[in-house]
Amino acid sequence: MPQSAEKVLDHAPLFREPEYRRMLAHKKLNFECPHPDQLVTDQREFTKSWEYRELNLAREALVVNPAKACQPLGAVFAAAGFERTMSFVHGSQGCVAYYRSHLSRHFKEPASAVSSSMTEDAAVFGGLKNMVDGLANTYQLYDPRMIAVSTTCMAEVIGDDLRSFIENARDENAVPRDFDVPFAHTPAFVGSHVDGYDGMVKGIVEHFWKDRQRSAAKGTINIIPGFDGFCVGNNRELKRLLDLMGVAYSFIQDASDQFDTPSDGEYRMYDGGTRIEDVKAALKAEATLSLQYYNTRKTLDYCQEVGQETAAFHYPLGVQATDEFLMKVSALCGKEIPEAIRLERGRLVDAMADSQSWLHGKKYAIYGDPDFVYAMARFVMETGGEPSHCLATNGSSAWQAELQELLDASPFGADAQVWAGKDLWALRSLLFTEPVDLLIGNSYGKYLERDTGTPLLRLMFPIFDRHHHHRFALMGYQGGLRVLTTILDKIFDKLDRDTGETGVTDYSYDLTR
Amino acid sequence: MSLQYDNDGALHAKLIEDVLERYPDKTAKRRKKHLGVARSGEAPGEDGAVVSECEVKSNIKSIPGVMTIRGCAYAGSKGVVWGPVKDMVHISHGPVGCGHYSWSQRRNYYVGTTGIDTFGTMQFTSDFQEKDIVFGGDKKLERIIDEIEGLFPLNNGMTVQSECPIGLIGDDTEAVSRKKAKEHDKTIVPVRCEGFRGVSQSLGHHIANDAIRDWVFDKKEIAFEAGAYDVNVIGDYNIGGDAWASRILLEEIGLRVVGNWSGDATLAEIERAPKARLNLIHCYRSMNYICRHMEEKYGIAWMEYNFFGPSQIEASLRKIARHFGPEIEARTEAVIARYRPLVDAVIAKYRPRLEGNTVMLYVGGLRPRHVVTAYEDLGMVIVGTGYEFAHNDDYQRTGHYVRNGTLIYDDVTGYELEKFIEGVRPNLVGSGIKEKYPVQKMGIPFRQMHSWDYSGPYHGYDGFAIFARDLDLAINNPVWDLFDAPWRERPRRRAIAAE
C-alpha cells in the first residue's frame, strides 16, 4: 500500500508507485486498444523531421495551440485598469467565467466581471432585455463608478448594437442618465485580445473626450500600457522613472493595483486604476504614448484625431528601447533625463558586460504578443544573442515587416526568421528542425520544453505554473536587469544540471562561472 | 462516525434576507427562490436516510448582471465530458477563445504521448475569422479534419465542439462529420454545445451524453465479451488522478473496470460500455443521461456511489459488492479491513488539527454533497453548500448529506457569496478559482474544489489522505495570522506547525 499518514503522497509521487504503475499498464493493455508502441515511436520521430515540418507549416485551416486569446479578454483586462470599473460583457455567460478564471490564474488575484447571460431566446429576439436588466443589477449590486461594456461573439453574430442598447437602458432607468457606460464591440472572430484591449481603451477615452473642447497642456503626456500580464511590475517601474524625471503624466489604463491587492482581511473588488477625472483631463495632454503599438492602433488614431501628438513603442525593455522611450518623454515634456537614471542604465550595461560571455551567440525562439516579441528580440540581440525564431500567432504582416527590419539591422538577426500567424504546434516543428538554446514565452511553452528539451523562460502572459513573476518589472533598465538575470539563471541551472554527474561530468561543475 | 450537529438556521435566514434587500425588486423575487435553509427531515440515521430538505429552485436561467459563477454548454461538453477522451482530437469549432481558456485547465490526468497518440493537453481550434462567420465554416471544418488526419494520423476519432456562432450561422457540422467520418473511416462526433444553449454547463453535459448515444454507440462491431464482474466507471474525470485512486479499489474487490468515462479514457472504452454488467456513476449530474439510456436500451443497471472519505467509501464499496454477491462481498470486507489502519492513522493525525472547523462549499456537479461526509470524517462541520448547475434531483440528494440549518444557495451570485461568507465567517471555503482570491483576501483559508487546487487525487483511500493533508495545510498555515499589521493587531487564532 503506497499511501501512509506519516508521509502523504499526492499525485506526483503516488502514481509512480509500483501498484499504480502495474494498474495503469494493465489498463492500457487490456482496455485502451492502444496503437502498437512501434507505431507511436515512429510517428513521434516523424514529427521531428523536416518532412513533417513542411506538412505542419502548410496547414491552411487547422490551428493547434495558438498563442492568442480572444478580444473580450483584452477588453476585460483594459476595463480593470480604471477606477471602480465593472466589466459587463454582453452575450453568453460562459465566456465571462473563462475570462475571470484566466486572469485569476495568472495574477493570483480576484478578477470581477459580469455577463448579460444571454441564452437561446436572446439569440432569437436579441439581448436588449438582458442588457437593461443586467445594467440595473450590476449598478445596484456592485456599486461601480463606471460600467464598461464589451461583447462576446454571440452578441456580435446576432448583431446587437451596444450604443442603442445602452441608450435604451438609460431610458428605462437601469442606470442614472449621467452614469458612465462606455462600450466596445469586441468580436472574438476578429484579431485577438490585444485588439479587444485597443477597442475598450478607445471606447473609454472616446466616451469621455467626445465633443469636448481640447486646450493642450504643454509638456504633459498620457501613457497607455497595452495588454500586459506584467502590468503590476511594469507600471510601477515606469511611474518611478517618470517621477524621477519630474514629468507630468497620466496613465490611461493602469491595472497594477487592481491585480495586486494586499491581504489584510478586506476584499477589495476595486482598487486603483486610472481615475475618471484623470481620464477626462487626459484629453488635454500634449501627447499620448503607447507602450505597445500593436495593442493601441485604433486608440492612437483617435488620439491624433483629437489633436494629440502620439508616439508608440514596442514594450520598452532593455537598453536601447528604454533609451528611446526616455528620450521621447524628455523631448515631449522638456525634462532632462536625470543622472540617477543614467546610472541605472550604466548598471544594466555593466551587468550585461559581466555576463556577456555566457550570452554571446546563444540562440533563442521567442513567441508571444507582437510588441513583446519585438522587444525580446531586440534585447536578446543587445546581449549578443540570436533570435532564431520570432513567432506571434496574432502578428500581422505589418508586424512581420517591422520586426524583419529590426533584425536586418543587426548581424545578430542575420539568421532570424519571423513567423506571423503561426501557432505553437508549428513552433514545435521549428524547434526540432532548427533547434535553439532557449525558448521565451509563457506557460503554454512548457509543452514545447517537454517535447523538444528547449529550456523555457516564462516572461509573458499568461504564467499559470510559476508564481509572482508578474509582480516584477520587465520594462526599463531595472526590468532589463530582471530579464537578464532570468536568462542567466536558466543557462547556469542547465549547465549545472548537465555537468552534475559525479565522476562523469562534474569536472565542469565549476564553483565560479 | 457520522457527526451530529445542527447549523444556525436563524442566522442563515437573516443573511438571506439581508442580501435580497440589496437587489432591485424584480431580481430579489427571482433570487429568493434559489436561497434557503435546510430543514430537518426524518431522523438522521441509516445510510441513505434523508436528514434534511433543501427546497430551492434550480436549473433556471441566471439573471443578467449579477455575476453568476456558472459556465456554458461548451464548458460542459468540451471541458467536462468529451475533453478527457484522450485518443480523440477535440476541435473547438468557432473563434479562438473558448478553446484557449479551457486549454489544460481541468487536470484530467491521462497516460499517453501527447500530440502523437493522445491529445488531452492540446488546443485544436478552427480559429474562426470574420469570413467564416459570413460565408459559413463547413468547408473550413472539412479541411481541418483532413489536416488533422495528415498531421495526427494516430488519432482514434474526433469531436466537433460547437461554439456559439456555429448554431447562429446555420452551419451543418453533422453533414460534414458524416461525410468525413466515411472518407477517413473514423469516428467523428458533432456536438451541438453552443454556449448559449441552456442555462449553464448542465445542458452541455446532456448534449454530450446524447452525442455518445447517437454517434458512438452501435456504430461498430465491438469484439468484446464481458465477464461477470465487468463494470464501467461513469462520471469520473480523473482530476488529479481521481479515477485511478478509485479504480485501484474496484480492482482490489475483484471487479474489472472495462471503461472509465471519461478521465483517461480511450474511444474504445466508450464504445464497449454497453457490454458491461453495471454502470457505477460518480458524477450523477453530468452523466446520468447515458446511464439511463444504457439501462433502457442494453439493460445495464446503474448505481450511484461516493468515493470521498472513508465513511462513504466503505458504504459505497459494500453497496457495490452486494450487487455482485458473496464472493465480492467477502473480498470487499477484506479490502476495507486492509485500509482501516490507513484511515485510522489519517484521522488520528489530522482530525485533532481540523476538528470543529466550519466549511462553506460552492461547486458544481456532485461535489456540493458528495464531499460533505469526507469533511465530517475529519470532524469538520458543513455550514453552507450550493451548486452552480444542479437540478431538483441534486437538491433532493443533498438532503441525504447536510444538516438542519445549513445555508443552501443555488447559482449563487458573487455578491451573495461574499456576503454569506462575511456573515458566516467559516474556517474554510471550498469553491473555484474565481472565488479563491476574494475569499483569501478576507483572511479565510480556501481550497479549490474543482481542480483540487493542483493537488489530488481526492477519491478513494489514497485520496482521502491527500484531502486531509490539504485541509490541514490550508487551515493551519501561519500566513492567516499575519494579515493584521502589529500596530493595529486584533487577536487571532494560532496556526499549527506542520508535523
PDB file of N, CA and C in Angstrom, chain A residues 77-120:
ATOM      1  N   PHE A  77      -9.571  43.014 -19.350  1.00  0.00           N
ATOM      2  CA  PHE A  77      -8.304  43.456 -18.741  1.00  0.00           C
ATOM      3  C   PHE A  77      -8.213  44.980 -18.785  1.00  0.00           C
ATOM      4  N   ALA A  78      -8.559  45.561 -19.924  1.00  0.00           N
ATOM      5  CA  ALA A  78      -8.465  47.014 -20.074  1.00  0.00           C
ATOM      6  C   ALA A  78      -9.352  47.713 -19.051  1.00  0.00           C
ATOM      7  N   ALA A  79     -10.585  47.248 -18.919  1.00  0.00           N
ATOM      8  CA  ALA A  79     -11.536  47.903 -18.016  1.00  0.00           C
ATOM      9  C   ALA A  79     -11.062  47.831 -16.564  1.00  0.00           C
ATOM     10  N   ALA A  80     -10.320  46.760 -16.248  1.00  0.00           N
ATOM     11  CA  ALA A  80      -9.821  46.597 -14.879  1.00  0.00           C
ATOM     12  C   ALA A  80      -8.819  47.692 -14.512  1.00  0.00           C
ATOM     13  N   GLY A  81      -8.372  48.437 -15.504  1.00  0.00           N
ATOM     14  CA  GLY A  81      -7.384  49.483 -15.246  1.00  0.00           C
ATOM     15  C   GLY A  81      -7.985  50.860 -15.032  1.00  0.00           C
ATOM     16  N   PHE A  82      -9.296  50.922 -14.757  1.00  0.00           N
ATOM     17  CA  PHE A  82      -9.941  52.204 -14.493  1.00  0.00           C
ATOM     18  C   PHE A  82     -10.664  52.152 -13.149  1.00  0.00           C
ATOM     19  N   GLU A  83     -10.735  53.307 -12.513  1.00  0.00           N
ATOM     20  CA  GLU A  83     -11.327  53.454 -11.185  1.00  0.00           C
ATOM     21  C   GLU A  83     -12.703  52.785 -11.060  1.00  0.00           C
ATOM     22  N   ARG A  84     -12.849  51.917 -10.100  1.00  0.00           N
ATOM     23  CA  ARG A  84     -14.136  51.272  -9.767  1.00  0.00           C
ATOM     24  C   ARG A  84     -14.955  50.909 -10.995  1.00  0.00           C
ATOM     25  N   THR A  85     -14.283  50.258 -11.939  1.00  0.00           N
ATOM     26  CA  THR A  85     -14.983  49.929 -13.184  1.00  0.00           C
ATOM     27  C   THR A  85     -15.338  48.453 -13.227  1.00  0.00           C
ATOM     28  N   MET A  86     -16.599  48.171 -13.488  1.00  0.00           N
ATOM     29  CA  MET A  86     -17.037  46.787 -13.643  1.00  0.00           C
ATOM     30  C   MET A  86     -17.173  46.467 -15.127  1.00  0.00           C
ATOM     31  N   SER A  87     -16.546  45.379 -15.527  1.00  0.00           N
ATOM     32  CA  SER A  87     -16.716  44.905 -16.898  1.00  0.00           C
ATOM     33  C   SER A  87     -18.065  44.218 -17.029  1.00  0.00           C
ATOM     34  N   PHE A  88     -18.769  44.579 -18.069  1.00  0.00           N
ATOM     35  CA  PHE A  88     -20.068  43.966 -18.354  1.00  0.00           C
ATOM     36  C   PHE A  88     -19.953  43.401 -19.770  1.00  0.00           C
ATOM     37  N   VAL A  89     -19.951  42.092 -19.882  1.00  0.00           N
ATOM     38  CA  VAL A  89     -19.763  41.501 -21.200  1.00  0.00           C
ATOM     39  C   VAL A  89     -21.110  40.989 -21.700  1.00  0.00           C
ATOM     40  N   HIS A  90     -21.526  41.546 -22.814  1.00  0.00           N
ATOM     41  CA  HIS A  90     -22.847  41.255 -23.359  1.00  0.00           C
ATOM     42  C   HIS A  90     -22.763  40.019 -24.243  1.00  0.00           C
ATOM     43  N   GLY A  91     -23.523  38.986 -23.881  1.00  0.00           N
ATOM     44  CA  GLY A  91     -23.513  37.757 -24.669  1.00  0.00           C
ATOM     45  C   GLY A  91     -23.657  36.555 -23.762  1.00  0.00           C
ATOM     46  N   SER A  92     -23.110  35.434 -24.175  1.00  0.00           N
ATOM     47  CA  SER A  92     -23.200  34.201 -23.393  1.00  0.00           C
ATOM     48  C   SER A  92     -22.404  34.338 -22.098  1.00  0.00           C
ATOM     49  N   GLN A  93     -22.872  33.656 -21.046  1.00  0.00           N
ATOM     50  CA  GLN A  93     -22.235  33.867 -19.743  1.00  0.00           C
ATOM     51  C   GLN A  93     -20.973  33.048 -19.526  1.00  0.00           C
ATOM     52  N   GLY A  94     -20.856  31.939 -20.251  1.00  0.00           N
ATOM     53  CA  GLY A  94     -19.692  31.085 -20.016  1.00  0.00           C
ATOM     54  C   GLY A  94     -18.391  31.808 -20.319  1.00  0.00           C
ATOM     55  N   CYS A  95     -18.435  32.685 -21.309  1.00  0.00           N
ATOM     56  CA  CYS A  95     -17.241  33.431 -21.696  1.00  0.00           C
ATOM     57  C   CYS A  95     -16.680  34.189 -20.498  1.00  0.00           C
ATOM     58  N   VAL A  96     -17.574  34.830 -19.751  1.00  0.00           N
ATOM     59  CA  VAL A  96     -17.122  35.663 -18.637  1.00  0.00           C
ATOM     60  C   VAL A  96     -16.470  34.804 -17.555  1.00  0.00           C
ATOM     61  N   ALA A  97     -17.046  33.621 -17.335  1.00  0.00           N
ATOM     62  CA  ALA A  97     -16.416  32.702 -16.379  1.00  0.00           C
ATOM     63  C   ALA A  97     -14.989  32.392 -16.839  1.00  0.00           C
ATOM     64  N   TYR A  98     -14.829  32.233 -18.148  1.00  0.00           N
ATOM     65  CA  TYR A  98     -13.493  31.945 -18.683  1.00  0.00           C
ATOM     66  C   TYR A  98     -12.517  33.119 -18.502  1.00  0.00           C
ATOM     67  N   TYR A  99     -12.966  34.333 -18.812  1.00  0.00           N
ATOM     68  CA  TYR A  99     -12.028  35.479 -18.683  1.00  0.00           C
ATOM     69  C   TYR A  99     -11.597  35.645 -17.236  1.00  0.00           C
ATOM     70  N   ARG A 100     -12.575  35.527 -16.346  1.00  0.00           N
ATOM     71  CA  ARG A 100     -12.254  35.739 -14.932  1.00  0.00           C
ATOM     72  C   ARG A 100     -11.268  34.676 -14.453  1.00  0.00           C
ATOM     73  N   SER A 101     -11.522  33.435 -14.841  1.00  0.00           N
ATOM     74  CA  SER A 101     -10.617  32.361 -14.423  1.00  0.00           C
ATOM     75  C   SER A 101      -9.220  32.578 -14.984  1.00  0.00           C
ATOM     76  N   HIS A 102      -9.182  32.949 -16.247  1.00  0.00           N
ATOM     77  CA  HIS A 102      -7.909  33.114 -16.942  1.00  0.00           C
ATOM     78  C   HIS A 102      -7.058  34.191 -16.264  1.00  0.00           C
ATOM     79  N   LEU A 103      -7.687  35.321 -15.971  1.00  0.00           N
ATOM     80  CA  LEU A 103      -6.950  36.417 -15.334  1.00  0.00           C
ATOM     81  C   LEU A 103      -6.548  36.037 -13.909  1.00  0.00           C
ATOM     82  N   SER A 104      -7.446  35.369 -13.175  1.00  0.00           N
ATOM     83  CA  SER A 104      -7.115  34.976 -11.802  1.00  0.00           C
ATOM     84  C   SER A 104      -5.972  33.970 -11.762  1.00  0.00           C
ATOM     85  N   ARG A 105      -5.957  33.070 -12.721  1.00  0.00           N
ATOM     86  CA  ARG A 105      -4.905  32.050 -12.715  1.00  0.00           C
ATOM     87  C   ARG A 105      -3.539  32.659 -12.959  1.00  0.00           C
ATOM     88  N   HIS A 106      -3.498  33.737 -13.716  1.00  0.00           N
ATOM     89  CA  HIS A 106      -2.210  34.395 -13.963  1.00  0.00           C
ATOM     90  C   HIS A 106      -1.821  35.299 -12.789  1.00  0.00           C
ATOM     91  N   PHE A 107      -2.720  36.189 -12.427  1.00  0.00           N
ATOM     92  CA  PHE A 107      -2.360  37.196 -11.424  1.00  0.00           C
ATOM     93  C   PHE A 107      -2.437  36.661  -9.996  1.00  0.00           C
ATOM     94  N   LYS A 108      -3.107  35.523  -9.798  1.00  0.00           N
ATOM     95  CA  LYS A 108      -3.397  35.014  -8.455  1.00  0.00           C
ATOM     96  C   LYS A 108      -4.141  36.096  -7.671  1.00  0.00           C
ATOM     97  N   GLU A 109      -5.138  36.642  -8.311  1.00  0.00           N
ATOM     98  CA  GLU A 109      -5.915  37.754  -7.757  1.00  0.00           C
ATOM     99  C   GLU A 109      -7.372  37.585  -8.167  1.00  0.00           C
ATOM    100  N   PRO A 110      -8.288  38.245  -7.444  1.00  0.00           N
ATOM    101  CA  PRO A 110      -9.680  38.268  -7.895  1.00  0.00           C
ATOM    102  C   PRO A 110      -9.782  38.958  -9.260  1.00  0.00           C
ATOM    103  N   ALA A 111     -10.719  38.546 -10.068  1.00  0.00           N
ATOM    104  CA  ALA A 111     -10.994  39.222 -11.332  1.00  0.00           C
ATOM    105  C   ALA A 111     -12.508  39.270 -11.490  1.00  0.00           C
ATOM    106  N   SER A 112     -13.051  40.463 -11.434  1.00  0.00           N
ATOM    107  CA  SER A 112     -14.512  40.598 -11.459  1.00  0.00           C
ATOM    108  C   SER A 112     -14.987  41.008 -12.848  1.00  0.00           C
ATOM    109  N   ALA A 113     -16.096  40.466 -13.258  1.00  0.00           N
ATOM    110  CA  ALA A 113     -16.764  40.864 -14.495  1.00  0.00           C
ATOM    111  C   ALA A 113     -18.141  40.231 -14.454  1.00  0.00           C
ATOM    112  N   VAL A 114     -19.094  40.874 -15.091  1.00  0.00           N
ATOM    113  CA  VAL A 114     -20.436  40.289 -15.141  1.00  0.00           C
ATOM    114  C   VAL A 114     -20.829  40.037 -16.592  1.00  0.00           C
ATOM    115  N   SER A 115     -21.841  39.203 -16.741  1.00  0.00           N
ATOM    116  CA  SER A 115     -22.326  38.840 -18.067  1.00  0.00           C
ATOM    117  C   SER A 115     -23.791  39.237 -18.176  1.00  0.00           C
ATOM    118  N   SER A 116     -24.241  39.446 -19.398  1.00  0.00           N
ATOM    119  CA  SER A 116     -25.673  39.676 -19.569  1.00  0.00           C
ATOM    120  C   SER A 116     -26.415  38.354 -19.732  1.00  0.00           C
ATOM    121  N   SER A 117     -25.675  37.243 -19.642  1.00  0.00           N
ATOM    122  CA  SER A 117     -26.283  35.899 -19.585  1.00  0.00           C
ATOM    123  C   SER A 117     -27.344  35.673 -20.657  1.00  0.00           C
ATOM    124  N   MET A 118     -26.968  35.869 -21.897  1.00  0.00           N
ATOM    125  CA  MET A 118     -27.913  35.635 -22.987  1.00  0.00           C
ATOM    126  C   MET A 118     -28.035  34.143 -23.271  1.00  0.00           C
ATOM    127  N   THR A 119     -29.256  33.688 -23.517  1.00  0.00           N
ATOM    128  CA  THR A 119     -29.486  32.284 -23.861  1.00  0.00           C
ATOM    129  C   THR A 119     -30.253  32.218 -25.183  1.00  0.00           C
ATOM    130  N   GLU A 120     -30.833  31.043 -25.433  1.00  0.00           N
ATOM    131  CA  GLU A 120     -31.427  30.830 -26.761  1.00  0.00           C
ATOM    132  C   GLU A 120     -32.487  31.867 -27.132  1.00  0.00           C
TER     133      GLU A 120
END
